[in-house]
Amino acid sequence: MKHIDIAEIFKNEKQYLGKTVTVCGWVRTSRESKNVAFIELNDGTSLKHIQIVADKAVLTLNKELALGASLMVNGTVVPTQNNTRVEINAAAVTLLGECPPEYPLQKKRHTMDFLRTIPHLRVRTNTFNAMLRVRSVLSAAINKYFCDNNYVYVHTPIITGSDCEGAGEVFRVSIHEWKTAFATEKDYYDADFFGQRAGLTVSGQLEGEVAAMGLGKIYTFGPTFRAEKSNTTRHAAEFWQIEPEVAFCELFDIIAIAEELIKYIISAVLKGCRTELEFFEAHFEADLVKKLTDVVGSSFEILEYEKAVEILQKSGKPFVFEPKWGEDLATEHERYITEEVFKKPVFVINYPKKIKSFYMKQNDDGMTVAATDLLVPGIGEIIGCSQREADYDKLLEAIKERGMNVEQYKHYLELRQFGSCPHSGFGLGLERILLYVTGLGNIRDVQLYPRTVGDLR
Ligand code: 4AD
Ligand code: MG
């Protein structure tokens, strides 16, 4: 259909003044006086609606004013009466799709809970329009950052035989019917599609390391899956991860890369999504733009895990989980450190080895690994990062210690036999950074179709 994007008109208002245009869109609001109707039309290309002013004689069916109806409008772009913006003086209005009054999105402000029950319609709200646009700009900036810095974008497999994080949260992939009964577990997997246990990847890292050992600098950016039953505002069963892997790179080098990436992508959103951020600031998080601007100008804190535990223990805060050396930091601890103590993003480094994954470089103290989590105010962890264990014997020992199947990690181990080198990488959760950038409070509201425990719409 020949028409132009409403966003184009707003981008070049002067150029369009006095021109005849055709736009399409959905009615967001409408009102009428005796002879004239006013329609706020939105086609999704911009958060702002364009006002259509139509002589009532132009509206033939009288269904053109219904909330949610889709229209094609032909008319002239003119200044509004107070000359602050432009509107369209309609010469013809065509009803493309009518919308009856049962339409669930009425004029009032709906709760996020309600909107979650209508994932197929909520994209038509300002909140989801703005969120998905920020998500898109963020994704483009991520690709641009890596592309401009000599990284190769690789696509790691979604179906894998290994559990990268070793946390046992892998969704099984199987073709077995629910009725099938087998004498042993081995028989069961032997008869399955791959002849072995298979699952959806929890992380592209292990294959990413393979690629980095030939290409030097790579990143993956795709969906990852975790059958984590934690029903929180930060966990989804399906989420997108950005995972760079860099050869000839130690812990502090990768920390610098992570910090640079975060600042780069936030700058891109500040530049490309001003209207959307102002919308989120008005409705979801006060001073959002200042928060983001400050982060770009700040330098992130680096804090030893041991020191973090000390700070928590001395805080006098009534935490639900008592902070103890050797235990993972709970979200309440992470948020205290980043929100109340440092008030900016914090890299916590050198975690105890027993609470972290097998692939992390073991430090000389024999107790800790060269790993870091990046914590940000309001969210907690947004990045999981480490230098990788490059020593064959130490890696083998870590695999055995955890009772993992050595045979399954044969190729991964071989990377440490054939030209092993110091290398590091991290995983940034796209939805987590999106929560941070938009001020939205629930991971279910930064995905088109959230997948969480017990909920698959
Ligand atoms: O800390 P994680 O588990 O690290 C890894 O998976 C590494 N293999 C990454 C790497 O080094 N290449 O996960 C990385 C990030 C977390 O910091 C968080 O932002 C996000 O992925 N994440 C989740 N986001 C939403 N829902 C979940 N269930 C998530 N689990 C992790
Ligand atoms: Mg983690």
GROMACS .gro file of C-alpha atoms and ligand atoms in nm:
model
  489
    1MET     CA    1   0.000   0.000   0.000
    2LYS     CA    2   0.144   0.333  -0.093
    3HIS     CA    3   0.174   0.541   0.221
    4ILE     CA    4   0.441   0.697   0.439
    5ASP     CA    5   0.549   0.630   0.796
    6ILE     CA    6   0.415   0.872   1.052
    7ALA     CA    7   0.770   0.884   1.194
    8GLU     CA    8   0.891   1.031   0.862
    9ILE     CA    9   0.648   1.321   0.889
   10PHE     CA   10   0.763   1.400   1.242
   11LYS     CA   11   1.128   1.376   1.139
   12ASN     CA   12   1.088   1.627   0.856
   13GLU     CA   13   0.788   1.835   0.955
   14LYS     CA   14   0.894   2.143   0.757
   15GLN     CA   15   0.945   1.947   0.441
   16TYR     CA   16   0.598   1.791   0.463
   17LEU     CA   17   0.405   2.112   0.543
   18GLY     CA   18   0.148   2.176   0.271
   19LYS     CA   19   0.212   1.835   0.107
   20THR     CA   20  -0.052   1.575   0.041
   21VAL     CA   21   0.028   1.246   0.211
   22THR     CA   22  -0.126   0.907   0.277
   23VAL     CA   23  -0.075   0.750   0.620
   24CYS     CA   24  -0.209   0.430   0.775
   25GLY     CA   25  -0.251   0.342   1.140
   26TRP     CA   26  -0.474   0.252   1.432
   27VAL     CA   27  -0.705   0.491   1.612
   28ARG     CA   28  -0.564   0.564   1.958
   29THR     CA   29  -0.824   0.820   2.062
   30SER     CA   30  -1.090   1.022   1.889
   31ARG     CA   31  -1.341   1.293   1.966
   32GLU     CA   32  -1.593   1.478   1.761
   33SER     CA   33  -1.772   1.806   1.753
   34LYS     CA   34  -2.074   1.887   1.541
   35ASN     CA   35  -1.896   1.899   1.209
   36VAL     CA   36  -1.542   1.784   1.270
   37ALA     CA   37  -1.376   1.470   1.406
   38PHE     CA   38  -1.030   1.451   1.563
   39ILE     CA   39  -0.842   1.123   1.550
   40GLU     CA   40  -0.508   1.042   1.710
   41LEU     CA   41  -0.355   0.791   1.471
   42ASN     CA   42  -0.054   0.570   1.544
   43ASP     CA   43   0.115   0.338   1.296
   44GLY     CA   44   0.378   0.205   1.534
   45THR     CA   45   0.671   0.381   1.368
   46SER     CA   46   0.676   0.649   1.633
   47LEU     CA   47   0.566   0.681   1.990
   48LYS     CA   48   0.392   1.007   1.902
   49HIS     CA   49   0.050   0.991   1.736
   50ILE     CA   50  -0.045   1.218   1.452
   51GLN     CA   51  -0.370   1.410   1.476
   52ILE     CA   52  -0.612   1.369   1.188
   53VAL     CA   53  -0.873   1.641   1.148
   54ALA     CA   54  -1.164   1.522   0.937
   55ASP     CA   55  -1.473   1.698   0.825
   56LYS     CA   56  -1.754   1.463   0.925
   57ALA     CA   57  -1.868   1.445   0.566
   58VAL     CA   58  -1.545   1.258   0.495
   59LEU     CA   59  -1.635   0.979   0.740
   60THR     CA   60  -1.874   0.758   0.552
   61LEU     CA   61  -1.923   0.463   0.785
   62ASN     CA   62  -1.900   0.622   1.127
   63LYS     CA   63  -1.686   0.333   1.242
   64GLU     CA   64  -1.370   0.526   1.168
   65LEU     CA   65  -1.367   0.682   1.512
   66ALA     CA   66  -1.371   0.353   1.704
   67LEU     CA   67  -1.074   0.297   1.930
   68GLY     CA   68  -0.844   0.040   1.769
   69ALA     CA   69  -0.988   0.065   1.418
   70SER     CA   70  -0.730   0.066   1.138
   71LEU     CA   71  -0.747   0.344   0.882
   72MET     CA   72  -0.587   0.481   0.571
   73VAL     CA   73  -0.597   0.858   0.556
   74ASN     CA   74  -0.519   1.085   0.268
   75GLY     CA   75  -0.481   1.455   0.339
   76THR     CA   76  -0.266   1.764   0.369
   77VAL     CA   77  -0.003   1.822   0.635
   78VAL     CA   78  -0.080   2.151   0.811
   79PRO     CA   79   0.040   2.322   1.129
   80THR     CA   80  -0.181   2.279   1.435
   81GLN     CA   81  -0.372   2.584   1.547
   82ASN     CA   82  -0.113   2.682   1.809
   83ASN     CA   83   0.161   2.609   1.552
   84THR     CA   84   0.354   2.373   1.782
   85ARG     CA   85   0.325   2.057   1.573
   86VAL     CA   86   0.173   1.926   1.253
   87GLU     CA   87  -0.152   1.746   1.185
   88ILE     CA   88  -0.329   1.610   0.880
   89ASN     CA   89  -0.635   1.769   0.728
   90ALA     CA   90  -0.811   1.463   0.588
   91ALA     CA   91  -0.955   1.459   0.238
   92ALA     CA   92  -1.037   1.088   0.250
   93VAL     CA   93  -1.055   0.834   0.533
   94THR     CA   94  -1.075   0.464   0.447
   95LEU     CA   95  -1.170   0.214   0.714
   96LEU     CA   96  -0.936  -0.084   0.671
   97GLY     CA   97  -1.041  -0.285   0.975
   98GLU     CA   98  -1.318  -0.203   1.215
   99CYS     CA   99  -1.280  -0.251   1.589
  100PRO     CA  100  -1.582  -0.333   1.804
  101PRO     CA  101  -1.626  -0.201   2.160
  102GLU     CA  102  -1.511  -0.533   2.313
  103TYR     CA  103  -1.157  -0.431   2.220
  104PRO     CA  104  -0.969  -0.489   2.547
  105LEU     CA  105  -0.741  -0.186   2.520
  106GLN     CA  106  -0.963   0.097   2.627
  107LYS     CA  107  -0.864   0.455   2.685
  108LYS     CA  108  -0.770   0.419   3.053
  109ARG     CA  109  -0.425   0.322   3.168
  110HIS     CA  110  -0.412  -0.056   3.205
  111THR     CA  111  -0.201  -0.234   3.465
  112MET     CA  112   0.105  -0.426   3.351
  113ASP     CA  113  -0.052  -0.739   3.503
  114PHE     CA  114  -0.357  -0.701   3.282
  115LEU     CA  115  -0.146  -0.635   2.974
  116ARG     CA  116   0.042  -0.961   3.035
  117THR     CA  117  -0.285  -1.145   2.978
  118ILE     CA  118  -0.311  -1.002   2.625
  119PRO     CA  119   0.039  -1.040   2.478
  120HIS     CA  120  -0.109  -1.031   2.127
  121LEU     CA  121  -0.250  -0.682   2.181
  122ARG     CA  122  -0.021  -0.511   2.427
  123VAL     CA  123   0.227  -0.416   2.151
  124ARG     CA  124  -0.029  -0.150   2.062
  125THR     CA  125   0.029   0.039   2.385
  126ASN     CA  126   0.280   0.321   2.426
  127THR     CA  127   0.475   0.122   2.682
  128PHE     CA  128   0.534  -0.173   2.452
  129ASN     CA  129   0.591   0.046   2.151
  130ALA     CA  130   0.863   0.229   2.344
  131MET     CA  131   1.012  -0.084   2.502
  132LEU     CA  132   1.039  -0.274   2.173
  133ARG     CA  133   1.194   0.025   2.002
  134VAL     CA  134   1.456   0.060   2.277
  135ARG     CA  135   1.517  -0.315   2.256
  136SER     CA  136   1.575  -0.282   1.884
  137VAL     CA  137   1.806   0.019   1.912
  138LEU     CA  138   1.998  -0.154   2.191
  139SER     CA  139   2.042  -0.466   1.978
  140ALA     CA  140   2.161  -0.266   1.678
  141ALA     CA  141   2.412  -0.080   1.898
  142ILE     CA  142   2.544  -0.410   2.037
  143ASN     CA  143   2.606  -0.539   1.685
  144LYS     CA  144   2.766  -0.212   1.582
  145TYR     CA  145   3.000  -0.202   1.881
  146PHE     CA  146   3.136  -0.547   1.806
  147CYS     CA  147   3.142  -0.499   1.431
  148ASP     CA  148   3.345  -0.177   1.468
  149ASN     CA  149   3.593  -0.351   1.699
  150ASN     CA  150   3.694  -0.648   1.479
  151TYR     CA  151   3.465  -0.911   1.632
  152VAL     CA  152   3.305  -1.181   1.421
  153TYR     CA  153   2.938  -1.250   1.491
  154VAL     CA  154   2.901  -1.626   1.521
  155HIS     CA  155   2.582  -1.826   1.563
  156THR     CA  156   2.630  -2.102   1.816
  157PRO     CA  157   2.393  -2.399   1.825
  158ILE     CA  158   2.065  -2.386   2.012
  159ILE     CA  159   2.053  -2.764   2.060
  160THR     CA  160   2.346  -2.896   2.261
  161GLY     CA  161   2.457  -3.202   2.454
  162SER     CA  162   2.634  -3.014   2.733
  163ASP     CA  163   2.530  -2.797   3.023
  164CYS     CA  164   2.764  -2.499   3.008
  165GLU     CA  165   2.681  -2.361   3.351
  166GLY     CA  166   2.655  -2.706   3.509
  167ALA     CA  167   2.353  -2.593   3.705
  168GLY     CA  168   2.121  -2.863   3.572
  169GLU     CA  169   1.872  -2.616   3.431
  170VAL     CA  170   1.870  -2.755   3.078
  171PHE     CA  171   1.540  -2.797   2.893
  172ARG     CA  172   1.538  -3.143   2.737
  173VAL     CA  173   1.496  -3.185   2.364
  174SER     CA  174   1.335  -3.515   2.279
  175ILE     CA  175   1.109  -3.678   2.021
  176HIS     CA  176   0.976  -3.940   2.259
  177GLU     CA  177   0.605  -3.967   2.309
  178TRP     CA  178   0.489  -3.918   2.664
  179LYS     CA  179   0.385  -4.281   2.694
  180THR     CA  180   0.717  -4.438   2.603
  181ALA     CA  181   0.860  -4.657   2.873
  182PHE     CA  182   1.221  -4.776   2.878
  183ALA     CA  183   1.403  -5.019   3.100
  184THR     CA  184   1.703  -4.793   3.155
  185GLU     CA  185   1.796  -4.431   3.108
  186LYS     CA  186   2.053  -4.540   2.850
  187ASP     CA  187   1.787  -4.721   2.644
  188TYR     CA  188   1.575  -4.409   2.662
  189TYR     CA  189   1.844  -4.179   2.524
  190ASP     CA  190   1.975  -4.437   2.275
  191ALA     CA  191   1.632  -4.445   2.113
  192ASP     CA  192   1.600  -4.068   2.099
  193PHE     CA  193   1.670  -3.844   1.799
  194PHE     CA  194   2.039  -3.780   1.869
  195GLY     CA  195   2.104  -4.113   2.039
  196GLN     CA  196   2.202  -3.920   2.349
  197ARG     CA  197   2.065  -3.668   2.594
  198ALA     CA  198   2.008  -3.333   2.425
  199GLY     CA  199   1.886  -2.996   2.543
  200LEU     CA  200   1.840  -2.630   2.467
  201THR     CA  201   2.154  -2.428   2.526
  202VAL     CA  202   2.190  -2.231   2.849
  203SER     CA  203   2.483  -2.036   2.700
  204GLY     CA  204   2.673  -2.020   2.371
  205GLN     CA  205   3.001  -1.985   2.555
  206LEU     CA  206   3.161  -2.326   2.502
  207GLU     CA  207   3.112  -2.311   2.125
  208GLY     CA  208   3.201  -1.941   2.138
  209GLU     CA  209   3.539  -2.038   2.285
  210VAL     CA  210   3.592  -2.279   1.996
  211ALA     CA  211   3.529  -1.997   1.751
  212ALA     CA  212   3.750  -1.750   1.940
  213MET     CA  213   4.042  -1.992   1.924
  214GLY     CA  214   4.042  -1.942   1.548
  215LEU     CA  215   3.889  -1.600   1.497
  216GLY     CA  216   4.040  -1.422   1.797
  217LYS     CA  217   3.741  -1.205   1.884
  218ILE     CA  218   3.387  -1.330   1.847
  219TYR     CA  219   3.047  -1.267   1.995
  220THR     CA  220   2.720  -1.452   1.996
  221PHE     CA  221   2.384  -1.282   2.035
  222GLY     CA  222   2.089  -1.511   2.055
  223PRO     CA  223   1.831  -1.687   2.269
  224THR     CA  224   1.935  -1.901   2.564
  225PHE     CA  225   1.713  -2.115   2.783
  226ARG     CA  226   1.700  -2.205   3.148
  227ALA     CA  227   1.454  -2.427   3.327
  228GLU     CA  228   1.506  -2.228   3.643
  229LYS     CA  229   1.200  -2.245   3.860
  230SER     CA  230   1.273  -1.914   4.030
  231ASN     CA  231   0.962  -1.710   3.981
  232THR     CA  232   1.117  -1.364   4.006
  233THR     CA  233   1.095  -1.037   3.817
  234ARG     CA  234   1.448  -1.098   3.677
  235HIS     CA  235   1.432  -1.458   3.550
  236ALA     CA  236   1.287  -1.586   3.227
  237ALA     CA  237   1.304  -1.937   3.086
  238GLU     CA  238   1.396  -1.792   2.747
  239PHE     CA  239   1.615  -1.483   2.730
  240TRP     CA  240   1.869  -1.330   2.496
  241GLN     CA  241   2.234  -1.324   2.576
  242ILE     CA  242   2.524  -1.133   2.426
  243GLU     CA  243   2.841  -1.336   2.471
  244PRO     CA  244   3.175  -1.205   2.349
  245GLU     CA  245   3.477  -1.435   2.374
  246VAL     CA  246   3.823  -1.287   2.332
  247ALA     CA  247   4.159  -1.460   2.284
  248PHE     CA  248   4.474  -1.316   2.443
  249CYS     CA  249   4.265  -1.143   2.706
  250GLU     CA  250   4.279  -1.159   3.086
  251LEU     CA  251   4.024  -1.068   3.352
  252PHE     CA  252   4.097  -0.696   3.368
  253ASP     CA  253   4.103  -0.669   2.987
  254ILE     CA  254   3.757  -0.824   2.958
  255ILE     CA  255   3.629  -0.602   3.241
  256ALA     CA  256   3.738  -0.297   3.039
  257ILE     CA  257   3.557  -0.434   2.732
  258ALA     CA  258   3.237  -0.496   2.927
  259GLU     CA  259   3.243  -0.144   3.070
  260GLU     CA  260   3.306   0.009   2.729
  261LEU     CA  261   3.023  -0.195   2.572
  262ILE     CA  262   2.771  -0.096   2.841
  263LYS     CA  263   2.857   0.274   2.805
  264TYR     CA  264   2.849   0.254   2.426
  265ILE     CA  265   2.505   0.094   2.408
  266ILE     CA  266   2.355   0.325   2.672
  267SER     CA  267   2.489   0.625   2.477
  268ALA     CA  268   2.325   0.487   2.164
  269VAL     CA  269   1.989   0.464   2.341
  270LEU     CA  270   2.028   0.813   2.488
  271LYS     CA  271   2.088   0.939   2.138
  272GLY     CA  272   1.841   0.729   1.942
  273CYS     CA  273   1.550   0.691   2.185
  274ARG     CA  274   1.510   1.025   2.362
  275THR     CA  275   1.131   1.032   2.327
  276GLU     CA  276   1.101   0.676   2.456
  277LEU     CA  277   1.328   0.745   2.755
  278GLU     CA  278   1.129   1.055   2.843
  279PHE     CA  279   0.816   0.842   2.830
  280PHE     CA  280   0.970   0.585   3.067
  281GLU     CA  281   1.091   0.864   3.293
  282ALA     CA  282   0.738   1.008   3.313
  283HIS     CA  283   0.571   0.674   3.386
  284PHE     CA  284   0.822   0.428   3.532
  285GLU     CA  285   1.144   0.572   3.675
  286ALA     CA  286   1.207   0.929   3.785
  287ASP     CA  287   1.540   1.077   3.670
  288LEU     CA  288   1.599   0.791   3.428
  289VAL     CA  289   1.781   1.005   3.173
  290LYS     CA  290   2.011   1.147   3.439
  291LYS     CA  291   2.084   0.799   3.571
  292LEU     CA  292   2.184   0.679   3.225
  293THR     CA  293   2.384   0.992   3.146
  294ASP     CA  294   2.571   0.959   3.477
  295VAL     CA  295   2.655   0.595   3.406
  296VAL     CA  296   2.809   0.685   3.072
  297GLY     CA  297   3.028   0.945   3.246
  298SER     CA  298   3.119   0.736   3.551
  299SER     CA  299   3.389   0.480   3.600
  300PHE     CA  300   3.259   0.148   3.730
  301GLU     CA  301   3.375   0.018   4.065
  302ILE     CA  302   3.586  -0.297   4.096
  303LEU     CA  303   3.539  -0.476   4.428
  304GLU     CA  304   3.692  -0.800   4.560
  305TYR     CA  305   3.426  -1.059   4.653
  306GLU     CA  306   3.595  -1.092   4.993
  307LYS     CA  307   3.558  -0.717   5.049
  308ALA     CA  308   3.194  -0.730   4.936
  309VAL     CA  309   3.118  -0.991   5.202
  310GLU     CA  310   3.288  -0.777   5.466
  311ILE     CA  311   3.085  -0.472   5.366
  312LEU     CA  312   2.765  -0.675   5.383
  313GLN     CA  313   2.850  -0.823   5.722
  314LYS     CA  314   2.931  -0.480   5.866
  315SER     CA  315   2.624  -0.315   5.713
  316GLY     CA  316   2.393  -0.398   6.000
  317LYS     CA  317   2.120  -0.465   5.743
  318PRO     CA  318   1.864  -0.734   5.824
  319PHE     CA  319   1.926  -0.947   5.515
  320VAL     CA  320   1.711  -1.255   5.461
  321PHE     CA  321   2.026  -1.450   5.370
  322GLU     CA  322   2.323  -1.401   5.597
  323PRO     CA  323   2.627  -1.289   5.394
  324LYS     CA  324   2.908  -1.543   5.436
  325TRP     CA  325   3.236  -1.606   5.256
  326GLY     CA  326   3.184  -1.908   5.031
  327GLU     CA  327   2.818  -1.837   4.961
  328ASP     CA  328   2.687  -1.675   4.645
  329LEU     CA  329   2.566  -1.318   4.678
  330ALA     CA  330   2.186  -1.301   4.690
  331THR     CA  331   2.002  -1.035   4.490
  332GLU     CA  332   1.942  -0.840   4.813
  333HIS     CA  333   2.321  -0.834   4.872
  334GLU     CA  334   2.397  -0.734   4.515
  335ARG     CA  335   2.147  -0.453   4.529
  336TYR     CA  336   2.275  -0.322   4.862
  337ILE     CA  337   2.633  -0.307   4.728
  338THR     CA  338   2.546  -0.133   4.404
  339GLU     CA  339   2.248   0.081   4.518
  340GLU     CA  340   2.340   0.186   4.867
  341VAL     CA  341   2.718   0.160   4.896
  342PHE     CA  342   2.857   0.258   4.557
  343LYS     CA  343   2.549   0.397   4.378
  344LYS     CA  344   2.688   0.291   4.042
  345PRO     CA  345   2.773  -0.026   3.852
  346VAL     CA  346   3.014  -0.255   4.040
  347PHE     CA  347   3.227  -0.544   3.914
  348VAL     CA  348   3.262  -0.793   4.199
  349ILE     CA  349   3.574  -1.001   4.127
  350ASN     CA  350   3.742  -1.323   4.244
  351TYR     CA  351   3.454  -1.535   4.370
  352PRO     CA  352   3.509  -1.858   4.565
  353LYS     CA  353   3.568  -2.135   4.316
  354LYS     CA  354   3.318  -2.378   4.464
  355ILE     CA  355   3.019  -2.155   4.383
  356LYS     CA  356   3.122  -2.080   4.024
  357SER     CA  357   3.137  -2.276   3.698
  358PHE     CA  358   3.399  -2.532   3.603
  359TYR     CA  359   3.551  -2.332   3.316
  360MET     CA  360   3.671  -2.034   3.518
  361LYS     CA  361   4.042  -1.969   3.567
  362GLN     CA  362   4.158  -2.085   3.908
  363ASN     CA  363   4.353  -1.820   4.094
  364ASP     CA  364   4.688  -1.896   4.259
  365ASP     CA  365   4.530  -1.880   4.607
  366GLY     CA  366   4.363  -2.214   4.529
  367MET     CA  367   4.034  -2.078   4.668
  368THR     CA  368   3.899  -1.830   4.415
  369VAL     CA  369   3.845  -1.797   4.040
  370ALA     CA  370   3.909  -1.503   3.806
  371ALA     CA  371   3.540  -1.434   3.762
  372THR     CA  372   3.331  -1.123   3.791
  373ASP     CA  373   2.964  -1.028   3.796
  374LEU     CA  374   2.862  -0.678   3.699
  375LEU     CA  375   2.596  -0.547   3.936
  376VAL     CA  376   2.382  -0.244   3.865
  377PRO     CA  377   2.141  -0.045   4.085
  378GLY     CA  378   1.781  -0.157   4.068
  379ILE     CA  379   1.858  -0.493   3.910
  380GLY     CA  380   2.162  -0.671   4.055
  381GLU     CA  381   2.362  -0.893   3.817
  382ILE     CA  382   2.350  -0.805   3.449
  383ILE     CA  383   2.677  -0.966   3.338
  384GLY     CA  384   2.846  -1.294   3.430
  385CYS     CA  385   3.212  -1.288   3.321
  386SER     CA  386   3.540  -1.471   3.364
  387GLN     CA  387   3.884  -1.545   3.241
  388ARG     CA  388   3.874  -1.908   3.126
  389GLU     CA  389   4.091  -2.184   3.264
  390ALA     CA  390   4.353  -2.231   2.992
  391ASP     CA  391   4.549  -2.504   3.169
  392TYR     CA  392   4.454  -2.855   3.059
  393ASP     CA  393   4.523  -3.030   3.389
  394LYS     CA  394   4.343  -2.776   3.603
  395LEU     CA  395   4.041  -2.777   3.373
  396LEU     CA  396   4.026  -3.156   3.372
  397GLU     CA  397   4.042  -3.158   3.749
  398ALA     CA  398   3.758  -2.903   3.774
  399ILE     CA  399   3.541  -3.116   3.543
  400LYS     CA  400   3.609  -3.430   3.744
  401GLU     CA  401   3.556  -3.255   4.078
  402ARG     CA  402   3.206  -3.166   3.969
  403GLY     CA  403   3.129  -3.519   3.857
  404MET     CA  404   3.081  -3.405   3.498
  405ASN     CA  405   3.117  -3.641   3.202
  406VAL     CA  406   3.477  -3.594   3.081
  407GLU     CA  407   3.404  -3.756   2.745
  408GLN     CA  408   3.145  -3.488   2.670
  409TYR     CA  409   3.404  -3.212   2.719
  410LYS     CA  410   3.678  -3.383   2.516
  411HIS     CA  411   3.682  -3.121   2.242
  412TYR     CA  412   3.661  -2.836   2.488
  413LEU     CA  413   3.959  -2.984   2.672
  414GLU     CA  414   4.150  -3.018   2.345
  415LEU     CA  415   4.142  -2.641   2.305
  416ARG     CA  416   4.382  -2.645   2.602
  417GLN     CA  417   4.612  -2.894   2.428
  418PHE     CA  418   4.642  -2.729   2.087
  419GLY     CA  419   4.776  -2.375   2.123
  420SER     CA  420   4.599  -2.283   2.444
  421CYS     CA  421   4.605  -1.916   2.533
  422PRO     CA  422   4.466  -1.682   2.798
  423HIS     CA  423   4.113  -1.591   2.697
  424SER     CA  424   3.806  -1.440   2.855
  425GLY     CA  425   3.444  -1.366   2.789
  426PHE     CA  426   3.114  -1.269   2.939
  427GLY     CA  427   2.740  -1.300   2.904
  428LEU     CA  428   2.522  -0.991   2.914
  429GLY     CA  429   2.151  -1.055   2.962
  430LEU     CA  430   1.963  -0.844   2.707
  431GLU     CA  431   1.645  -0.833   2.914
  432ARG     CA  432   1.837  -0.736   3.227
  433ILE     CA  433   2.004  -0.437   3.059
  434LEU     CA  434   1.670  -0.348   2.903
  435LEU     CA  435   1.510  -0.338   3.249
  436TYR     CA  436   1.792  -0.110   3.360
  437VAL     CA  437   1.763   0.121   3.061
  438THR     CA  438   1.383   0.152   3.062
  439GLY     CA  439   1.311   0.148   3.434
  440LEU     CA  440   1.051  -0.126   3.378
  441GLY     CA  441   1.028  -0.356   3.677
  442ASN     CA  442   0.953  -0.701   3.542
  443ILE     CA  443   1.128  -0.919   3.284
  444ARG     CA  444   0.784  -1.023   3.156
  445ASP     CA  445   0.743  -0.670   3.023
  446VAL     CA  446   1.062  -0.648   2.818
  447GLN     CA  447   0.988  -0.944   2.591
  448LEU     CA  448   0.726  -0.983   2.321
  449TYR     CA  449   0.619  -1.320   2.460
  450PRO     CA  450   0.769  -1.392   2.801
  451ARG     CA  451   0.832  -1.755   2.891
  452THR     CA  452   0.839  -1.813   3.264
  453VAL     CA  453   0.764  -2.106   3.491
  454GLY     CA  454   0.404  -2.218   3.449
  455ASP     CA  455   0.330  -1.958   3.182
  456LEU     CA  456   0.343  -2.022   2.807
  457ARG     CA  457   0.093  -1.816   2.615
  4584AD     O1  458   2.597  -1.554   3.470
  4584AD     P1  459   2.549  -1.642   3.360
  4584AD     O2  460   2.486  -1.770   3.398
  4584AD     O3  461   2.678  -1.666   3.269
  4584AD     C1  462   2.684  -1.749   3.162
  4584AD     O4  463   2.594  -1.808   3.113
  4584AD     C2  464   2.821  -1.749   3.099
  4584AD     N1  465   2.835  -1.873   3.021
  4584AD     C3  466   2.837  -1.626   3.014
  4584AD     C4  467   2.970  -1.617   2.946
  4584AD     O5  468   3.069  -1.602   3.015
  4584AD     N2  469   2.973  -1.626   2.815
  4584AD     O6  470   2.448  -1.563   3.267
  4584AD     C5  471   2.490  -1.445   3.203
  4584AD     C6  472   2.385  -1.337   3.213
  4584AD     C7  473   2.347  -1.299   3.355
  4584AD     O7  474   2.437  -1.207   3.410
  4584AD     C8  475   2.210  -1.237   3.334
  4584AD     O8  476   2.221  -1.106   3.286
  4584AD     C9  477   2.154  -1.324   3.223
  4584AD     O9  478   2.263  -1.384   3.156
  4584AD     N3  479   2.067  -1.429   3.276
  4584AD    C10  480   1.933  -1.427   3.272
  4584AD     N4  481   1.848  -1.334   3.224
  4584AD    C11  482   1.716  -1.359   3.233
  4584AD     N5  483   1.665  -1.472   3.284
  4584AD    C12  484   1.746  -1.569   3.335
  4584AD     N6  485   1.693  -1.682   3.383
  4584AD    C13  486   1.888  -1.547   3.329
  4584AD     N7  487   1.995  -1.620   3.366
  4584AD    C14  488   2.102  -1.546   3.333
  459MG      MG  489   2.575  -1.539   3.673
   0.00000   0.00000   0.00000
